[in-house]
Amino acid sequence: MEKSLKAVQVVVTAGDGIGPEVVAAGAQVLEEVASLYDLQVTQVERPLGGGSIDKFGEPCTDEVLQDALDADAVLLGAVGGPQWDDPQARFTPEEGVLRLREGLGLYANVRPVRVHDALLGRSPLRPEVVRGTDLVIVRELTGGLYFGRPKELRTVDGEPAAVDTLLYRRSEVERIVRHGFKWASARRGRLLSVDKFNVLVTGRFWRDIATEISRQYPDIEFSTMLADAFAAALVQRPTDWDVVVTENTFGDFLSDEAGVFTGSLGMLPSASLGDGPHALYEPVHGSAPDIAGDHAANPLATILSVALMFRHSFGLSQAATAIESAVEWTLNDGFRTRDIAEEGARLVDTQSMTAAVIARIEGPSTN
Ligand SMILES: NC(=O)c1ccc[n+]([C@@H]2O[C@H](COP(=O)([O-])OP(=O)(O)OC[C@H]3O[C@@H](n4cnc5c(N)ncnc54)[C@H](O)[C@@H]3O)[C@@H](O)[C@H]2O)c1
């Protein structure tokens, strides 16, 4: 049974660049859908990223982390920009997002990739190959090659060298694989676990644990694949996959690869989840400083992230589906921001795209 809340608090961290533009769109949709579905939402705006460094000297203050811990969900825009790129600087804006994810215990990054029929022409893949693509990549977010220690420059046999460490504890693999099964159960019932079983000890370890856990989910069609083979299969047969669970680094590459199929970064939502009640929802894209202030940002990735929030944090699947259907309908009606516009398209700005989606959101069915 899904839990459904009656009153929720959402911390909204707009961030930098186009962050405030797309988050304004997400916040409007949140407000609108909450009122349609009888949910009382309090939105609390908080600084994060570059703006927070400028004002408070750090990208995520203790107060912001505490507010996020006290909230039911966090909606994040994006952080970063050239003005904070100084390599000598004490902090980077991105460290603010990392602090939030770590502080909230979020170890699963979930990226749905859905190719809309209306945008088939924007995909780099042929329409007959990519039509119907609808998959979810569940990426381990807090362990693996990006976080293992040691991670340092050193001297080996008298010459400079560098080392990173790929380390996974059993509990880390178990919990992310279980997340994969949970997503597969809620979708089409298929889970693929991706590893490098043939050359990495961690790959063998990962596969053994995933296979062992799969026996507890007899209703899920479980399979495994090598990361390199899957990278190729993903472009050849993108419609073959339902839920894919994988290590941090592989998940980073593979989700970027799959994301390209949609035609624009501006179409990709994400959720970062853990075992606790906390969750962070954000578009996959960055702060796009090149278009910040132009009112050209595509708000759909953020709006679709709000849909994920309704489904996973508030237990309101019908509201989530209403948002996703409204996005589909808006695209079918020809509305396009610049990043997804083809010749002769109905070009709109961020705000008009948001208004078009809101106008198409349906309330709860009465039967
Ligand atoms: N989680 C985050 O906050 C996050 C994630 C990725 C990058 N970043 C940061 O964002 C900054 C810019 O990074 P980048 O340029 O490599 O990546 P980016 O995603 O910001 O932009 C890449 C390209 O996609 C376009 N784009 C991105 N989102 C769009 C949208 N919603 N609508 C229309 N076009 C869109 C941009 O204009 C740009 O041409 C950097 O400082 C980077 O560190 C932050």
Short mmCIF file of C-alpha atoms and ligand atoms in Angstrom, two decimals:
data_model
loop_
_atom_site.label_atom_id
_atom_site.label_comp_id
_atom_site.label_asym_id
_atom_site.label_seq_id
_atom_site.Cartn_x
_atom_site.Cartn_y
_atom_site.Cartn_z
CA MET A 1 0.00 0.00 0.00
CA GLU A 2 1.30 3.45 -0.84
CA LYS A 3 1.38 5.89 1.99
CA SER A 4 -0.26 9.20 1.23
CA LEU A 5 0.50 12.28 3.28
CA LYS A 6 -1.87 15.18 3.88
CA ALA A 7 0.61 17.92 4.65
CA VAL A 8 4.21 18.09 3.46
CA GLN A 9 7.17 20.39 3.59
CA VAL A 10 9.47 20.76 0.59
CA VAL A 11 12.82 22.50 0.75
CA VAL A 12 13.40 24.27 -2.55
CA THR A 13 17.01 25.00 -3.46
CA ALA A 14 17.03 26.81 -6.79
CA GLY A 15 20.82 27.12 -7.04
CA ASP A 16 22.66 28.91 -9.84
CA GLY A 17 22.39 29.66 -13.57
CA ILE A 18 19.06 28.38 -14.93
CA GLY A 19 18.36 26.71 -11.57
CA PRO A 20 15.99 29.48 -10.39
CA GLU A 21 14.18 29.50 -13.78
CA VAL A 22 13.45 25.78 -13.87
CA VAL A 23 12.75 25.52 -10.16
CA ALA A 24 10.18 28.32 -10.44
CA ALA A 25 8.44 26.09 -13.01
CA GLY A 26 8.68 23.03 -10.75
CA ALA A 27 7.41 24.98 -7.76
CA GLN A 28 4.37 26.19 -9.71
CA VAL A 29 3.52 22.66 -10.79
CA LEU A 30 4.01 21.42 -7.23
CA GLU A 31 1.60 24.03 -5.90
CA GLU A 32 -0.98 23.41 -8.60
CA VAL A 33 -0.99 19.63 -8.35
CA ALA A 34 -0.99 19.71 -4.56
CA SER A 35 -4.15 21.79 -4.54
CA LEU A 36 -5.81 19.51 -7.12
CA TYR A 37 -4.92 16.41 -5.11
CA ASP A 38 -5.73 17.80 -1.69
CA LEU A 39 -2.19 17.94 -0.39
CA GLN A 40 -1.05 20.83 1.75
CA VAL A 41 2.47 21.82 0.66
CA THR A 42 4.75 24.28 2.39
CA GLN A 43 7.67 25.29 0.19
CA VAL A 44 10.73 26.63 1.96
CA GLU A 45 13.33 28.33 -0.24
CA ARG A 46 16.96 27.82 0.75
CA PRO A 47 20.34 28.80 -0.77
CA LEU A 48 22.66 26.17 -2.23
CA GLY A 49 25.73 26.15 -4.44
CA GLY A 50 27.54 29.20 -5.78
CA GLY A 51 25.04 31.69 -4.41
CA SER A 52 25.46 30.19 -0.97
CA ILE A 53 29.27 30.38 -1.23
CA ASP A 54 28.98 34.10 -2.08
CA LYS A 55 26.64 34.81 0.81
CA PHE A 56 27.64 32.37 3.53
CA GLY A 57 31.13 31.21 2.51
CA GLU A 58 30.04 27.60 1.95
CA PRO A 59 27.85 25.78 -0.61
CA CYS A 60 25.50 24.12 1.90
CA THR A 61 25.20 25.51 5.41
CA ASP A 62 24.34 23.42 8.48
CA GLU A 63 20.96 25.19 8.62
CA VAL A 64 20.09 24.18 5.05
CA LEU A 65 21.06 20.58 5.73
CA GLN A 66 18.96 20.57 8.90
CA ASP A 67 15.98 22.05 7.05
CA ALA A 68 16.38 19.34 4.38
CA LEU A 69 16.47 16.68 7.11
CA ASP A 70 13.28 18.09 8.61
CA ALA A 71 11.48 18.23 5.23
CA ASP A 72 9.62 15.51 3.31
CA ALA A 73 11.53 16.21 0.11
CA VAL A 74 14.03 18.55 -1.52
CA LEU A 75 13.58 20.09 -4.97
CA LEU A 76 16.90 21.18 -6.43
CA GLY A 77 17.60 23.21 -9.58
CA ALA A 78 21.28 23.04 -10.41
CA VAL A 79 24.46 24.60 -9.07
CA GLY A 80 27.73 25.91 -10.48
CA GLY A 81 29.03 28.34 -13.03
CA PRO A 82 32.27 29.82 -14.33
CA GLN A 83 32.49 32.41 -11.54
CA TRP A 84 33.04 29.59 -9.02
CA ASP A 85 35.51 27.59 -11.12
CA ASP A 86 38.68 28.92 -9.44
CA PRO A 87 40.75 25.78 -8.61
CA GLN A 88 42.20 27.57 -5.55
CA ALA A 89 38.74 28.19 -4.07
CA ARG A 90 37.98 26.54 -0.74
CA PHE A 91 34.67 25.12 -1.94
CA THR A 92 32.95 24.28 -5.21
CA PRO A 93 29.19 24.75 -5.65
CA GLU A 94 28.83 21.04 -6.46
CA GLU A 95 30.06 20.18 -2.97
CA GLY A 96 26.78 21.62 -1.72
CA VAL A 97 24.82 18.92 -3.58
CA LEU A 98 27.21 16.23 -2.35
CA ARG A 99 26.79 17.40 1.24
CA LEU A 100 23.01 17.28 0.92
CA ARG A 101 23.03 13.80 -0.63
CA GLU A 102 25.40 12.48 2.01
CA GLY A 103 23.65 14.19 4.91
CA LEU A 104 20.29 12.81 3.80
CA GLY A 105 21.69 9.29 3.34
CA LEU A 106 20.81 9.14 -0.36
CA TYR A 107 22.68 6.31 -2.04
CA ALA A 108 20.43 5.52 -5.02
CA ASN A 109 20.30 7.84 -7.99
CA VAL A 110 17.33 6.97 -10.11
CA ARG A 111 17.13 8.27 -13.67
CA PRO A 112 14.11 7.44 -15.78
CA VAL A 113 14.74 7.76 -19.52
CA ARG A 114 11.63 7.99 -21.62
CA VAL A 115 11.66 8.89 -25.30
CA HIS A 116 8.53 10.80 -26.25
CA ASP A 117 7.03 10.05 -29.66
CA ALA A 118 6.69 13.77 -30.30
CA LEU A 119 10.47 14.20 -29.95
CA LEU A 120 11.58 11.20 -32.01
CA GLY A 121 13.08 13.56 -34.57
CA ARG A 122 15.39 15.05 -31.90
CA SER A 123 16.94 11.72 -30.95
CA PRO A 124 20.32 10.83 -32.46
CA LEU A 125 18.99 7.27 -32.91
CA ARG A 126 16.72 6.27 -35.78
CA PRO A 127 13.03 6.54 -34.87
CA GLU A 128 12.37 2.85 -35.52
CA VAL A 129 15.16 1.96 -33.06
CA VAL A 130 14.38 4.41 -30.27
CA ARG A 131 10.56 4.60 -30.37
CA GLY A 132 9.07 3.30 -27.13
CA THR A 133 12.26 3.56 -25.04
CA ASP A 134 11.23 3.66 -21.40
CA LEU A 135 13.86 2.54 -18.91
CA VAL A 136 15.19 3.46 -15.49
CA ILE A 137 18.82 3.47 -14.46
CA VAL A 138 19.41 2.93 -10.74
CA ARG A 139 22.94 4.10 -10.05
CA GLU A 140 24.80 3.52 -6.79
CA LEU A 141 25.67 7.02 -5.66
CA THR A 142 27.85 7.04 -2.58
CA GLY A 143 30.40 4.23 -3.04
CA GLY A 144 32.51 2.61 -5.74
CA LEU A 145 35.36 4.14 -7.69
CA TYR A 146 34.40 7.75 -7.01
CA PHE A 147 34.61 7.45 -3.23
CA GLY A 148 36.92 4.52 -2.36
CA ARG A 149 40.11 5.24 -0.41
CA PRO A 150 43.02 5.56 -0.98
CA LYS A 151 42.52 8.19 -3.63
CA GLU A 152 45.79 10.05 -4.07
CA LEU A 153 48.84 11.00 -6.06
CA ARG A 154 51.88 8.95 -5.04
CA THR A 155 55.27 7.86 -6.26
CA VAL A 156 55.66 4.32 -7.62
CA ASP A 157 59.13 3.01 -8.55
CA GLY A 158 60.41 6.57 -8.51
CA GLU A 159 57.83 8.02 -10.89
CA PRO A 160 54.62 9.97 -10.29
CA ALA A 161 51.48 7.85 -10.15
CA ALA A 162 47.83 8.17 -9.19
CA VAL A 163 45.49 5.78 -7.46
CA ASP A 164 41.71 5.52 -7.09
CA THR A 165 40.04 2.68 -5.25
CA LEU A 166 36.97 0.70 -6.25
CA LEU A 167 35.60 -0.70 -3.01
CA TYR A 168 32.16 -2.00 -2.12
CA ARG A 169 30.94 -3.39 1.16
CA ARG A 170 28.35 -6.15 0.94
CA SER A 171 25.72 -3.95 2.61
CA GLU A 172 26.24 -1.23 -0.04
CA VAL A 173 25.71 -3.66 -2.91
CA GLU A 174 22.75 -5.33 -1.22
CA ARG A 175 20.81 -2.15 -0.58
CA ILE A 176 21.23 -0.74 -4.11
CA VAL A 177 20.33 -4.07 -5.72
CA ARG A 178 17.21 -4.22 -3.55
CA HIS A 179 16.33 -0.73 -4.78
CA GLY A 180 16.62 -2.09 -8.31
CA PHE A 181 14.21 -4.92 -7.49
CA LYS A 182 11.79 -2.47 -5.89
CA TRP A 183 11.73 -0.35 -9.05
CA ALA A 184 11.38 -3.41 -11.25
CA SER A 185 8.39 -4.57 -9.17
CA ALA A 186 6.71 -1.21 -9.61
CA ARG A 187 7.34 -1.22 -13.38
CA ARG A 188 7.44 -3.99 -15.97
CA GLY A 189 9.07 -6.59 -13.72
CA ARG A 190 12.52 -6.85 -15.30
CA LEU A 191 15.88 -6.05 -13.71
CA LEU A 192 19.29 -6.06 -15.36
CA SER A 193 22.36 -5.88 -13.13
CA VAL A 194 25.42 -4.45 -14.91
CA ASP A 195 28.99 -5.11 -13.75
CA LYS A 196 32.52 -5.97 -14.93
CA PHE A 197 32.40 -9.52 -13.65
CA ASN A 198 35.16 -10.67 -16.03
CA VAL A 199 37.96 -8.35 -14.87
CA LEU A 200 37.05 -6.77 -11.53
CA VAL A 201 36.90 -8.52 -8.18
CA THR A 202 34.20 -6.02 -7.24
CA GLY A 203 32.35 -7.05 -10.41
CA ARG A 204 32.28 -10.70 -9.37
CA PHE A 205 31.33 -9.70 -5.82
CA TRP A 206 28.50 -7.48 -7.15
CA ARG A 207 27.16 -10.18 -9.48
CA ASP A 208 27.22 -12.89 -6.81
CA ILE A 209 25.25 -10.71 -4.38
CA ALA A 210 22.77 -9.56 -7.03
CA THR A 211 22.17 -13.14 -8.17
CA GLU A 212 21.73 -14.32 -4.59
CA ILE A 213 19.19 -11.56 -3.88
CA SER A 214 17.34 -12.29 -7.12
CA ARG A 215 16.18 -15.62 -5.62
CA GLN A 216 14.06 -13.62 -3.18
CA TYR A 217 12.23 -11.99 -6.11
CA PRO A 218 10.93 -14.91 -8.19
CA ASP A 219 8.42 -12.66 -9.96
CA ILE A 220 11.14 -10.42 -11.37
CA GLU A 221 12.90 -11.43 -14.57
CA PHE A 222 16.52 -10.96 -13.54
CA SER A 223 19.58 -10.90 -15.79
CA THR A 224 23.19 -9.72 -15.71
CA MET A 225 25.43 -8.17 -18.32
CA LEU A 226 28.94 -6.78 -18.63
CA ALA A 227 29.09 -3.00 -18.64
CA ASP A 228 30.82 -2.74 -22.02
CA ALA A 229 28.39 -5.16 -23.67
CA PHE A 230 25.47 -3.27 -22.19
CA ALA A 231 26.84 0.09 -23.40
CA ALA A 232 26.66 -1.31 -26.94
CA ALA A 233 23.31 -3.09 -26.49
CA LEU A 234 21.76 0.06 -25.06
CA VAL A 235 22.19 1.96 -28.34
CA GLN A 236 21.35 -1.04 -30.49
CA ARG A 237 18.22 -2.10 -28.61
CA PRO A 238 17.15 0.74 -26.27
CA THR A 239 13.59 -0.56 -25.95
CA ASP A 240 14.73 -3.91 -24.52
CA TRP A 241 15.37 -2.62 -21.00
CA ASP A 242 13.18 -1.92 -18.01
CA VAL A 243 15.28 -1.30 -14.84
CA VAL A 244 19.07 -1.35 -14.81
CA VAL A 245 21.05 -1.35 -11.56
CA THR A 246 24.77 -0.64 -11.54
CA GLU A 247 27.89 0.70 -9.83
CA ASN A 248 28.50 4.43 -9.48
CA THR A 249 30.95 5.00 -12.37
CA PHE A 250 29.18 2.70 -14.84
CA GLY A 251 25.88 4.31 -13.86
CA ASP A 252 27.31 7.75 -14.54
CA PHE A 253 28.37 6.81 -18.09
CA LEU A 254 25.38 4.65 -18.95
CA SER A 255 22.77 7.11 -17.74
CA ASP A 256 24.40 9.88 -19.79
CA GLU A 257 24.41 7.59 -22.81
CA ALA A 258 20.73 6.71 -22.36
CA GLY A 259 19.85 10.33 -21.65
CA VAL A 260 21.00 11.38 -25.10
CA PHE A 261 18.21 9.28 -26.62
CA THR A 262 15.58 11.73 -25.37
CA GLY A 263 16.90 14.55 -27.53
CA SER A 264 17.83 16.98 -24.76
CA LEU A 265 19.22 17.13 -21.25
CA GLY A 266 16.24 19.32 -20.55
CA MET A 267 13.97 16.24 -20.66
CA LEU A 268 15.65 14.15 -17.94
CA PRO A 269 14.39 14.03 -14.36
CA SER A 270 16.07 12.29 -11.43
CA ALA A 271 15.54 11.25 -7.85
CA SER A 272 18.14 10.50 -5.19
CA LEU A 273 16.75 8.12 -2.60
CA GLY A 274 17.88 6.13 0.43
CA ASP A 275 16.31 3.91 3.06
CA GLY A 276 15.00 6.76 5.17
CA PRO A 277 12.21 9.22 4.52
CA HIS A 278 14.51 11.73 2.77
CA ALA A 279 14.69 12.30 -0.96
CA LEU A 280 16.08 14.83 -3.38
CA TYR A 281 14.59 15.51 -6.79
CA GLU A 282 16.45 17.38 -9.51
CA PRO A 283 16.81 17.64 -13.27
CA VAL A 284 19.83 15.75 -14.59
CA HIS A 285 21.16 18.84 -16.32
CA GLY A 286 23.50 21.42 -14.82
CA SER A 287 23.11 25.17 -14.38
CA ALA A 288 23.55 25.91 -18.13
CA PRO A 289 25.26 29.29 -17.66
CA ASP A 290 25.26 29.72 -21.46
CA ILE A 291 21.48 30.26 -21.50
CA ALA A 292 20.85 31.56 -17.96
CA GLY A 293 18.56 34.59 -18.00
CA ASP A 294 17.41 33.98 -21.59
CA HIS A 295 14.05 32.43 -20.48
CA ALA A 296 14.97 29.60 -22.87
CA ALA A 297 15.55 26.81 -20.34
CA ASN A 298 13.45 23.70 -20.79
CA PRO A 299 11.54 23.22 -17.51
CA LEU A 300 10.27 19.70 -18.33
CA ALA A 301 13.11 17.83 -16.57
CA THR A 302 12.31 19.69 -13.36
CA ILE A 303 8.55 19.28 -13.81
CA LEU A 304 9.04 15.53 -14.36
CA SER A 305 11.21 15.46 -11.21
CA VAL A 306 8.23 16.91 -9.33
CA ALA A 307 6.17 14.01 -10.70
CA LEU A 308 8.70 11.61 -9.20
CA MET A 309 8.35 13.47 -5.90
CA PHE A 310 4.57 12.99 -5.88
CA ARG A 311 4.96 9.29 -6.58
CA HIS A 312 7.85 8.41 -4.29
CA SER A 313 7.74 10.88 -1.43
CA PHE A 314 4.03 11.65 -1.19
CA GLY A 315 2.56 8.31 -2.33
CA LEU A 316 0.36 10.06 -4.89
CA SER A 317 0.86 8.03 -8.06
CA GLN A 318 -2.22 9.40 -9.73
CA ALA A 319 -0.93 12.96 -9.31
CA ALA A 320 2.44 11.89 -10.68
CA THR A 321 0.81 10.32 -13.72
CA ALA A 322 -1.29 13.46 -14.23
CA ILE A 323 1.92 15.52 -14.49
CA GLU A 324 3.59 13.02 -16.83
CA SER A 325 0.51 12.89 -19.05
CA ALA A 326 0.33 16.68 -19.14
CA VAL A 327 3.95 16.84 -20.31
CA GLU A 328 3.20 14.30 -23.04
CA TRP A 329 0.11 16.21 -24.12
CA THR A 330 2.00 19.52 -24.18
CA LEU A 331 4.66 18.00 -26.43
CA ASN A 332 2.00 16.43 -28.65
CA ASP A 333 0.40 19.86 -28.97
CA GLY A 334 3.67 21.10 -30.41
CA PHE A 335 5.06 23.30 -27.62
CA ARG A 336 8.86 23.42 -27.80
CA THR A 337 11.61 25.21 -25.93
CA ARG A 338 14.67 25.99 -28.03
CA ASP A 339 16.60 22.81 -27.07
CA ILE A 340 13.88 20.52 -28.45
CA ALA A 341 12.60 22.67 -31.31
CA GLU A 342 12.56 21.40 -34.84
CA GLU A 343 11.88 23.44 -38.01
CA GLY A 344 8.56 25.25 -37.84
CA ALA A 345 8.01 24.36 -34.14
CA ARG A 346 5.84 26.35 -31.76
CA LEU A 347 8.76 27.94 -29.91
CA VAL A 348 7.94 29.01 -26.34
CA ASP A 349 9.88 30.30 -23.36
CA THR A 350 10.26 28.59 -19.99
CA GLN A 351 7.21 30.23 -18.47
CA SER A 352 4.89 29.53 -21.44
CA MET A 353 5.96 25.89 -21.50
CA THR A 354 5.19 25.65 -17.77
CA ALA A 355 1.79 27.29 -18.23
CA ALA A 356 1.00 24.90 -21.09
CA VAL A 357 1.77 21.90 -18.87
CA ILE A 358 -0.23 23.27 -15.95
CA ALA A 359 -3.23 23.87 -18.21
CA ARG A 360 -3.17 20.17 -19.12
CA ILE A 361 -2.89 18.66 -15.62
CA GLU A 362 -6.03 16.74 -14.77
CA GLY A 363 -7.40 16.40 -11.26
CA PRO A 364 -8.25 13.11 -9.56
CA SER A 365 -10.81 10.95 -11.31
CA THR A 366 -13.99 10.66 -9.32
CA ASN A 367 -14.80 7.00 -10.06
N1 LIG B 1 23.63 18.65 -10.11
C1 LIG B 1 24.09 19.81 -10.55
O1 LIG B 1 23.81 20.84 -9.99
C2 LIG B 1 24.97 19.85 -11.79
C3 LIG B 1 24.98 18.80 -12.71
C4 LIG B 1 25.76 18.93 -13.85
C5 LIG B 1 26.53 20.07 -14.05
N2 LIG B 1 26.51 21.06 -13.10
C6 LIG B 1 27.25 22.32 -13.28
O2 LIG B 1 26.57 23.11 -14.25
C7 LIG B 1 27.50 23.99 -14.90
C8 LIG B 1 27.36 23.87 -16.39
O3 LIG B 1 27.73 22.54 -16.78
P1 LIG B 1 27.61 21.98 -18.25
O4 LIG B 1 27.54 23.12 -19.20
O5 LIG B 1 28.66 20.96 -18.42
O6 LIG B 1 26.24 21.16 -18.28
P2 LIG B 1 24.75 21.71 -18.42
O7 LIG B 1 23.86 20.55 -18.22
O8 LIG B 1 24.54 22.86 -17.51
O9 LIG B 1 24.63 22.23 -19.93
C9 LIG B 1 25.00 21.43 -21.05
C10 LIG B 1 24.28 21.98 -22.31
O10 LIG B 1 22.90 21.64 -22.22
C11 LIG B 1 22.10 22.80 -22.24
N3 LIG B 1 21.03 22.63 -21.25
C12 LIG B 1 21.14 22.10 -20.01
N4 LIG B 1 19.96 22.12 -19.39
C13 LIG B 1 19.08 22.68 -20.25
C14 LIG B 1 17.70 22.98 -20.16
N5 LIG B 1 16.96 22.70 -19.07
N6 LIG B 1 17.11 23.58 -21.22
C15 LIG B 1 17.80 23.86 -22.33
N7 LIG B 1 19.11 23.58 -22.48
C16 LIG B 1 19.75 23.01 -21.43
C17 LIG B 1 23.01 23.94 -21.88
O11 LIG B 1 22.56 25.17 -22.42
C18 LIG B 1 24.34 23.49 -22.42
O12 LIG B 1 24.45 23.84 -23.77
C19 LIG B 1 28.88 23.57 -14.39
O13 LIG B 1 29.27 24.48 -13.37
C20 LIG B 1 28.66 22.18 -13.82
O14 LIG B 1 29.58 21.87 -12.79
C21 LIG B 1 25.73 20.98 -11.99
#
